[in-house]
PDB file of C-alpha atoms in Angstrom:
ATOM      1  CA  ASP A   1      10.010 -33.874 -27.850  1.00  0.00           C
ATOM      2  CA  GLN A   2      13.140 -35.938 -27.267  1.00  0.00           C
ATOM      3  CA  GLN A   3      13.939 -38.183 -30.221  1.00  0.00           C
ATOM      4  CA  VAL A   4      16.982 -39.757 -28.585  1.00  0.00           C
ATOM      5  CA  LYS A   5      16.676 -41.198 -25.112  1.00  0.00           C
ATOM      6  CA  GLN A   6      19.213 -42.525 -22.668  1.00  0.00           C
ATOM      7  CA  ASN A   7      17.098 -43.957 -19.907  1.00  0.00           C
ATOM      8  CA  SER A   8      19.920 -44.716 -17.492  1.00  0.00           C
ATOM      9  CA  PRO A   9      21.307 -41.493 -16.044  1.00  0.00           C
ATOM     10  CA  SER A  10      24.180 -43.315 -14.374  1.00  0.00           C
ATOM     11  CA  LEU A  11      26.165 -46.532 -14.456  1.00  0.00           C
ATOM     12  CA  SER A  12      28.752 -47.854 -12.005  1.00  0.00           C
ATOM     13  CA  VAL A  13      31.106 -50.631 -13.092  1.00  0.00           C
ATOM     14  CA  GLN A  14      34.197 -52.280 -11.668  1.00  0.00           C
ATOM     15  CA  GLU A  15      37.497 -51.742 -13.414  1.00  0.00           C
ATOM     16  CA  GLY A  16      38.182 -54.493 -15.920  1.00  0.00           C
ATOM     17  CA  ARG A  17      34.508 -55.367 -16.396  1.00  0.00           C
ATOM     18  CA  ILE A  18      32.250 -54.485 -19.297  1.00  0.00           C
ATOM     19  CA  SER A  19      30.257 -51.224 -19.421  1.00  0.00           C
ATOM     20  CA  ILE A  20      27.082 -51.315 -21.499  1.00  0.00           C
ATOM     21  CA  LEU A  21      25.353 -48.050 -22.304  1.00  0.00           C
ATOM     22  CA  ASN A  22      21.976 -48.005 -23.998  1.00  0.00           C
ATOM     23  CA  CYS A  23      20.224 -45.542 -26.252  1.00  0.00           C
ATOM     24  CA  ASP A  24      16.774 -45.598 -27.860  1.00  0.00           C
ATOM     25  CA  TYR A  25      15.461 -43.388 -30.628  1.00  0.00           C
ATOM     26  CA  THR A  26      12.056 -42.679 -32.099  1.00  0.00           C
ATOM     27  CA  ASN A  27      12.848 -41.163 -35.501  1.00  0.00           C
ATOM     28  CA  SER A  28      13.062 -43.909 -38.133  1.00  0.00           C
ATOM     29  CA  MET A  29      14.746 -41.454 -40.509  1.00  0.00           C
ATOM     30  CA  PHE A  30      17.920 -41.375 -38.427  1.00  0.00           C
ATOM     31  CA  ASP A  31      20.679 -43.024 -40.425  1.00  0.00           C
ATOM     32  CA  TYR A  32      23.878 -42.095 -38.605  1.00  0.00           C
ATOM     33  CA  PHE A  33      24.608 -42.571 -34.943  1.00  0.00           C
ATOM     34  CA  LEU A  34      27.422 -41.339 -32.741  1.00  0.00           C
ATOM     35  CA  TRP A  35      28.687 -41.589 -29.202  1.00  0.00           C
ATOM     36  CA  TYR A  36      30.416 -38.673 -27.519  1.00  0.00           C
ATOM     37  CA  LYS A  37      32.305 -38.661 -24.236  1.00  0.00           C
ATOM     38  CA  LYS A  38      32.475 -35.656 -21.927  1.00  0.00           C
ATOM     39  CA  TYR A  39      34.720 -34.902 -18.969  1.00  0.00           C
ATOM     40  CA  PRO A  40      33.792 -32.139 -16.494  1.00  0.00           C
ATOM     41  CA  ALA A  41      34.521 -28.600 -17.709  1.00  0.00           C
ATOM     42  CA  GLU A  42      35.363 -29.872 -21.176  1.00  0.00           C
ATOM     43  CA  GLY A  43      33.375 -30.109 -24.383  1.00  0.00           C
ATOM     44  CA  PRO A  44      32.180 -33.494 -25.650  1.00  0.00           C
ATOM     45  CA  THR A  45      34.665 -35.461 -27.752  1.00  0.00           C
ATOM     46  CA  PHE A  46      33.754 -37.896 -30.493  1.00  0.00           C
ATOM     47  CA  LEU A  47      34.146 -41.546 -29.541  1.00  0.00           C
ATOM     48  CA  ILE A  48      32.689 -43.819 -32.183  1.00  0.00           C
ATOM     49  CA  SER A  49      29.985 -43.812 -34.850  1.00  0.00           C
ATOM     50  CA  ILE A  50      27.920 -46.203 -36.930  1.00  0.00           C
ATOM     51  CA  SER A  51      25.990 -45.889 -40.158  1.00  0.00           C
ATOM     52  CA  SER A  52      22.534 -47.442 -40.439  1.00  0.00           C
ATOM     53  CA  ILE A  53      23.806 -49.841 -43.090  1.00  0.00           C
ATOM     54  CA  LYS A  54      25.861 -51.594 -40.419  1.00  0.00           C
ATOM     55  CA  ASP A  55      24.892 -53.315 -37.206  1.00  0.00           C
ATOM     56  CA  LYS A  56      28.268 -53.196 -35.483  1.00  0.00           C
ATOM     57  CA  ASN A  57      31.342 -51.010 -35.421  1.00  0.00           C
ATOM     58  CA  GLU A  58      34.388 -51.657 -33.314  1.00  0.00           C
ATOM     59  CA  ASP A  59      37.299 -49.439 -32.341  1.00  0.00           C
ATOM     60  CA  GLY A  60      39.665 -50.859 -29.773  1.00  0.00           C
ATOM     61  CA  ARG A  61      37.855 -51.273 -26.468  1.00  0.00           C
ATOM     62  CA  PHE A  62      34.711 -49.603 -27.816  1.00  0.00           C
ATOM     63  CA  THR A  63      32.000 -51.340 -29.830  1.00  0.00           C
ATOM     64  CA  VAL A  64      28.704 -49.857 -30.940  1.00  0.00           C
ATOM     65  CA  PHE A  65      25.771 -52.100 -31.841  1.00  0.00           C
ATOM     66  CA  LEU A  66      22.759 -50.931 -33.821  1.00  0.00           C
ATOM     67  CA  ASN A  67      19.377 -52.671 -33.888  1.00  0.00           C
ATOM     68  CA  LYS A  68      17.297 -50.738 -36.389  1.00  0.00           C
ATOM     69  CA  SER A  69      14.135 -52.772 -35.959  1.00  0.00           C
ATOM     70  CA  ALA A  70      14.159 -51.997 -32.253  1.00  0.00           C
ATOM     71  CA  LYS A  71      15.447 -48.443 -32.779  1.00  0.00           C
ATOM     72  CA  HIS A  72      18.117 -49.184 -30.235  1.00  0.00           C
ATOM     73  CA  LEU A  73      21.847 -48.806 -30.033  1.00  0.00           C
ATOM     74  CA  SER A  74      24.346 -49.666 -27.375  1.00  0.00           C
ATOM     75  CA  LEU A  75      27.952 -48.899 -26.572  1.00  0.00           C
ATOM     76  CA  HIS A  76      30.141 -51.578 -25.034  1.00  0.00           C
ATOM     77  CA  ILE A  77      33.386 -50.681 -23.319  1.00  0.00           C
ATOM     78  CA  VAL A  78      35.581 -53.616 -22.451  1.00  0.00           C
ATOM     79  CA  PRO A  79      37.596 -53.712 -20.329  1.00  0.00           C
ATOM     80  CA  SER A  80      36.494 -50.596 -18.462  1.00  0.00           C
ATOM     81  CA  GLN A  81      39.278 -48.382 -17.159  1.00  0.00           C
ATOM     82  CA  PRO A  82      39.251 -45.543 -14.581  1.00  0.00           C
ATOM     83  CA  GLY A  83      39.843 -43.007 -17.369  1.00  0.00           C
ATOM     84  CA  ASP A  84      36.532 -44.063 -18.891  1.00  0.00           C
ATOM     85  CA  SER A  85      34.685 -42.345 -16.046  1.00  0.00           C
ATOM     86  CA  ALA A  86      32.797 -39.595 -17.868  1.00  0.00           C
ATOM     87  CA  VAL A  87      29.395 -38.645 -19.268  1.00  0.00           C
ATOM     88  CA  TYR A  88      28.505 -40.458 -22.484  1.00  0.00           C
ATOM     89  CA  PHE A  89      26.078 -38.947 -24.990  1.00  0.00           C
ATOM     90  CA  CYS A  90      24.313 -40.807 -27.738  1.00  0.00           C
ATOM     91  CA  ALA A  91      23.524 -38.728 -30.853  1.00  0.00           C
ATOM     92  CA  ALA A  92      21.740 -39.342 -34.144  1.00  0.00           C
ATOM     93  CA  SER A  93      21.399 -37.631 -37.500  1.00  0.00           C
ATOM     94  CA  GLU A  94      19.079 -37.696 -40.524  1.00  0.00           C
ATOM     95  CA  SER A  95      21.619 -37.559 -43.356  1.00  0.00           C
ATOM     96  CA  ASP A  96      22.675 -34.052 -42.492  1.00  0.00           C
ATOM     97  CA  TYR A  97      24.602 -32.022 -39.998  1.00  0.00           C
ATOM     98  CA  LYS A  98      21.998 -31.713 -37.251  1.00  0.00           C
ATOM     99  CA  LEU A  99      22.641 -34.007 -34.331  1.00  0.00           C
ATOM    100  CA  SER A 100      19.956 -34.934 -31.831  1.00  0.00           C
ATOM    101  CA  PHE A 101      21.471 -35.832 -28.480  1.00  0.00           C
ATOM    102  CA  GLY A 102      20.331 -37.909 -25.550  1.00  0.00           C
ATOM    103  CA  ALA A 103      20.581 -36.583 -22.002  1.00  0.00           C
ATOM    104  CA  GLY A 104      23.712 -38.575 -21.241  1.00  0.00           C
ATOM    105  CA  THR A 105      24.773 -41.425 -18.972  1.00  0.00           C
ATOM    106  CA  THR A 106      27.368 -40.826 -16.274  1.00  0.00           C
ATOM    107  CA  VAL A 107      29.765 -43.751 -16.050  1.00  0.00           C
ATOM    108  CA  THR A 108      31.820 -44.335 -12.935  1.00  0.00           C
ATOM    109  CA  VAL A 109      34.525 -46.975 -13.086  1.00  0.00           C
ATOM    110  CA  ARG A 110      35.424 -48.281  -9.610  1.00  0.00           C
ATOM    111  CA  ALA A 111      38.951 -49.447  -8.887  1.00  0.00           C
TER     112      ALA A 111
ATOM    113  CA  GLY B   1      46.943 -27.295 -33.031  1.00  0.00           C
ATOM    114  CA  ALA B   2      44.429 -25.177 -31.162  1.00  0.00           C
ATOM    115  CA  GLY B   3      40.989 -26.559 -30.592  1.00  0.00           C
ATOM    116  CA  VAL B   4      37.684 -24.703 -30.398  1.00  0.00           C
ATOM    117  CA  SER B   5      37.786 -21.949 -27.821  1.00  0.00           C
ATOM    118  CA  GLN B   6      34.903 -20.154 -26.174  1.00  0.00           C
ATOM    119  CA  SER B   7      34.675 -17.073 -23.999  1.00  0.00           C
ATOM    120  CA  PRO B   8      33.765 -16.320 -21.359  1.00  0.00           C
ATOM    121  CA  SER B   9      33.873 -19.671 -19.581  1.00  0.00           C
ATOM    122  CA  ASN B  10      31.310 -18.450 -17.069  1.00  0.00           C
ATOM    123  CA  LYS B  11      28.826 -15.606 -17.236  1.00  0.00           C
ATOM    124  CA  VAL B  12      26.413 -14.476 -14.549  1.00  0.00           C
ATOM    125  CA  THR B  13      23.904 -11.872 -15.634  1.00  0.00           C
ATOM    126  CA  GLU B  14      20.758 -10.274 -14.345  1.00  0.00           C
ATOM    127  CA  LYS B  15      17.423 -11.058 -15.916  1.00  0.00           C
ATOM    128  CA  GLY B  16      16.682  -8.614 -18.715  1.00  0.00           C
ATOM    129  CA  LYS B  17      20.290  -7.922 -19.661  1.00  0.00           C
ATOM    130  CA  ASP B  18      21.853  -8.812 -23.004  1.00  0.00           C
ATOM    131  CA  VAL B  19      24.798 -11.219 -23.258  1.00  0.00           C
ATOM    132  CA  GLU B  20      27.278 -12.082 -25.987  1.00  0.00           C
ATOM    133  CA  LEU B  21      29.051 -15.417 -26.161  1.00  0.00           C
ATOM    134  CA  ARG B  22      32.052 -15.916 -28.388  1.00  0.00           C
ATOM    135  CA  CYS B  23      33.358 -18.930 -30.297  1.00  0.00           C
ATOM    136  CA  ASP B  24      36.675 -19.337 -32.105  1.00  0.00           C
ATOM    137  CA  PRO B  25      36.476 -22.446 -34.284  1.00  0.00           C
ATOM    138  CA  ILE B  26      39.358 -24.561 -35.487  1.00  0.00           C
ATOM    139  CA  SER B  27      41.143 -22.811 -38.347  1.00  0.00           C
ATOM    140  CA  GLY B  28      40.000 -24.100 -41.713  1.00  0.00           C
ATOM    141  CA  HIS B  29      36.742 -25.567 -40.455  1.00  0.00           C
ATOM    142  CA  THR B  30      33.906 -24.396 -42.665  1.00  0.00           C
ATOM    143  CA  ALA B  31      31.027 -25.560 -40.482  1.00  0.00           C
ATOM    144  CA  LEU B  32      30.174 -24.067 -37.091  1.00  0.00           C
ATOM    145  CA  TYR B  33      27.409 -25.082 -34.691  1.00  0.00           C
ATOM    146  CA  TRP B  34      25.918 -23.717 -31.505  1.00  0.00           C
ATOM    147  CA  TYR B  35      24.220 -25.997 -28.972  1.00  0.00           C
ATOM    148  CA  ARG B  36      22.976 -25.525 -25.469  1.00  0.00           C
ATOM    149  CA  GLN B  37      22.686 -27.988 -22.633  1.00  0.00           C
ATOM    150  CA  SER B  38      20.190 -27.254 -19.913  1.00  0.00           C
ATOM    151  CA  LEU B  39      20.422 -29.059 -16.594  1.00  0.00           C
ATOM    152  CA  GLY B  40      19.635 -32.760 -16.997  1.00  0.00           C
ATOM    153  CA  GLN B  41      19.070 -32.432 -20.720  1.00  0.00           C
ATOM    154  CA  GLY B  42      20.963 -33.433 -23.820  1.00  0.00           C
ATOM    155  CA  LEU B  43      22.578 -30.982 -26.172  1.00  0.00           C
ATOM    156  CA  GLU B  44      20.022 -28.944 -28.077  1.00  0.00           C
ATOM    157  CA  PHE B  45      20.890 -27.695 -31.571  1.00  0.00           C
ATOM    158  CA  LEU B  46      20.567 -23.928 -31.929  1.00  0.00           C
ATOM    159  CA  ILE B  47      22.148 -22.710 -35.176  1.00  0.00           C
ATOM    160  CA  TYR B  48      24.499 -23.839 -37.938  1.00  0.00           C
ATOM    161  CA  PHE B  49      26.817 -21.874 -40.233  1.00  0.00           C
ATOM    162  CA  GLN B  50      28.406 -23.292 -43.379  1.00  0.00           C
ATOM    163  CA  GLY B  51      30.797 -21.116 -45.335  1.00  0.00           C
ATOM    164  CA  ASN B  52      29.018 -18.163 -46.896  1.00  0.00           C
ATOM    165  CA  SER B  53      25.632 -19.901 -47.020  1.00  0.00           C
ATOM    166  CA  ALA B  54      22.641 -18.612 -45.100  1.00  0.00           C
ATOM    167  CA  PRO B  55      22.719 -20.072 -41.579  1.00  0.00           C
ATOM    168  CA  ASP B  56      20.234 -22.669 -40.389  1.00  0.00           C
ATOM    169  CA  LYS B  57      18.527 -20.900 -37.501  1.00  0.00           C
ATOM    170  CA  SER B  58      15.818 -23.511 -37.009  1.00  0.00           C
ATOM    171  CA  GLY B  59      16.922 -24.379 -33.478  1.00  0.00           C
ATOM    172  CA  LEU B  60      16.880 -20.881 -32.011  1.00  0.00           C
ATOM    173  CA  PRO B  61      14.237 -20.950 -29.251  1.00  0.00           C
ATOM    174  CA  SER B  62      13.029 -17.362 -29.638  1.00  0.00           C
ATOM    175  CA  ASP B  63      13.739 -14.125 -31.452  1.00  0.00           C
ATOM    176  CA  ARG B  64      15.771 -13.002 -28.442  1.00  0.00           C
ATOM    177  CA  PHE B  65      18.510 -15.292 -29.728  1.00  0.00           C
ATOM    178  CA  SER B  66      20.710 -14.383 -32.682  1.00  0.00           C
ATOM    179  CA  ALA B  67      24.115 -15.356 -33.955  1.00  0.00           C
ATOM    180  CA  GLU B  68      26.568 -14.230 -36.544  1.00  0.00           C
ATOM    181  CA  ARG B  69      29.770 -15.511 -37.992  1.00  0.00           C
ATOM    182  CA  THR B  70      32.177 -12.928 -39.259  1.00  0.00           C
ATOM    183  CA  GLY B  71      34.640 -13.637 -42.037  1.00  0.00           C
ATOM    184  CA  GLY B  72      33.821 -17.313 -41.926  1.00  0.00           C
ATOM    185  CA  SER B  73      35.622 -17.676 -38.619  1.00  0.00           C
ATOM    186  CA  VAL B  74      34.664 -16.248 -35.220  1.00  0.00           C
ATOM    187  CA  SER B  75      31.029 -16.501 -34.170  1.00  0.00           C
ATOM    188  CA  THR B  76      29.047 -14.669 -31.522  1.00  0.00           C
ATOM    189  CA  LEU B  77      25.771 -15.814 -30.003  1.00  0.00           C
ATOM    190  CA  THR B  78      23.701 -12.963 -28.593  1.00  0.00           C
ATOM    191  CA  ILE B  79      20.841 -13.374 -26.167  1.00  0.00           C
ATOM    192  CA  GLN B  80      18.764 -10.258 -25.612  1.00  0.00           C
ATOM    193  CA  ARG B  81      16.653  -9.574 -22.527  1.00  0.00           C
ATOM    194  CA  THR B  82      17.858 -12.752 -20.840  1.00  0.00           C
ATOM    195  CA  GLN B  83      15.394 -14.886 -18.904  1.00  0.00           C
ATOM    196  CA  GLN B  84      16.062 -17.408 -16.147  1.00  0.00           C
ATOM    197  CA  GLU B  85      15.211 -20.277 -18.497  1.00  0.00           C
ATOM    198  CA  ASP B  86      18.172 -19.218 -20.655  1.00  0.00           C
ATOM    199  CA  SER B  87      20.505 -20.516 -17.926  1.00  0.00           C
ATOM    200  CA  ALA B  88      22.477 -23.350 -19.518  1.00  0.00           C
ATOM    201  CA  VAL B  89      25.861 -24.325 -20.884  1.00  0.00           C
ATOM    202  CA  TYR B  90      26.267 -22.987 -24.412  1.00  0.00           C
ATOM    203  CA  LEU B  91      28.562 -25.113 -26.556  1.00  0.00           C
ATOM    204  CA  CYS B  92      30.134 -24.278 -29.871  1.00  0.00           C
ATOM    205  CA  ALA B  93      31.474 -26.889 -32.277  1.00  0.00           C
ATOM    206  CA  SER B  94      33.172 -26.813 -35.648  1.00  0.00           C
ATOM    207  CA  SER B  95      33.773 -29.403 -38.332  1.00  0.00           C
ATOM    208  CA  LEU B  96      35.813 -29.504 -41.478  1.00  0.00           C
ATOM    209  CA  MET B  97      32.788 -29.889 -43.727  1.00  0.00           C
ATOM    210  CA  ARG B  98      29.030 -30.219 -43.551  1.00  0.00           C
ATOM    211  CA  GLY B  99      27.639 -33.633 -42.641  1.00  0.00           C
ATOM    212  CA  ALA B 100      27.189 -35.885 -39.638  1.00  0.00           C
ATOM    213  CA  SER B 101      30.135 -38.062 -40.673  1.00  0.00           C
ATOM    214  CA  TYR B 102      32.488 -35.107 -40.243  1.00  0.00           C
ATOM    215  CA  GLU B 103      33.521 -35.037 -36.621  1.00  0.00           C
ATOM    216  CA  GLN B 104      32.277 -32.081 -34.677  1.00  0.00           C
ATOM    217  CA  TYR B 105      34.924 -30.672 -32.342  1.00  0.00           C
ATOM    218  CA  PHE B 106      33.449 -28.989 -29.318  1.00  0.00           C
ATOM    219  CA  GLY B 107      34.690 -26.109 -27.233  1.00  0.00           C
ATOM    220  CA  PRO B 108      34.557 -26.232 -23.422  1.00  0.00           C
ATOM    221  CA  GLY B 109      31.347 -24.205 -23.329  1.00  0.00           C
ATOM    222  CA  THR B 110      30.118 -21.045 -21.631  1.00  0.00           C
ATOM    223  CA  ARG B 111      28.070 -21.565 -18.473  1.00  0.00           C
ATOM    224  CA  LEU B 112      25.405 -18.869 -18.413  1.00  0.00           C
ATOM    225  CA  THR B 113      23.527 -18.154 -15.205  1.00  0.00           C
ATOM    226  CA  VAL B 114      20.659 -15.680 -15.291  1.00  0.00           C
ATOM    227  CA  THR B 115      19.700 -14.417 -11.841  1.00  0.00           C
TER     228      THR B 115
END
């Protein structure tokens, strides 16, 4: 039973435009959310996180938005760059170390 | 400094054989995790080690799976009598301390194919 869902398996965006990745969750006990980025043949690397007490966290070109009432979070990348082409995983935690991951969204940034 | 390393990077085995996967975490990291990613799926938590505490094995899918962490450092994940559904990428991660706010650093994974 998948508690974290990324319903878009892929996203194609032009360089310089905004990429918006979406993630939905079902467990209302989740209180910490993360995005990971993965290149082929490498392990995922941490990108950005947000606590449930916030609704927005920004780090450079990356912003994560959390809507707790809708159990929805999104990652905005602006402007998108070719090096952003990767698989992005949404993950969530219930105040502990266990992370529940979505299936990932493959982002392709077109020149 | 060195990141998390895993070996082998690829493993092809026949159904019914046992396999051992190795993980070398970042030095000084007390927490170590094993995940697996099956085709088209997200990462699935398998097991967690924290210092000398008893591991959290709640994610292990069957008793064919076991893991140990020796000396608080290197970990091995063992799958006995492998089945085709065990085919996946097995990822190891380590973090400085316990807790979701402590970044988990992942290794490159071991791709296991059971024929």
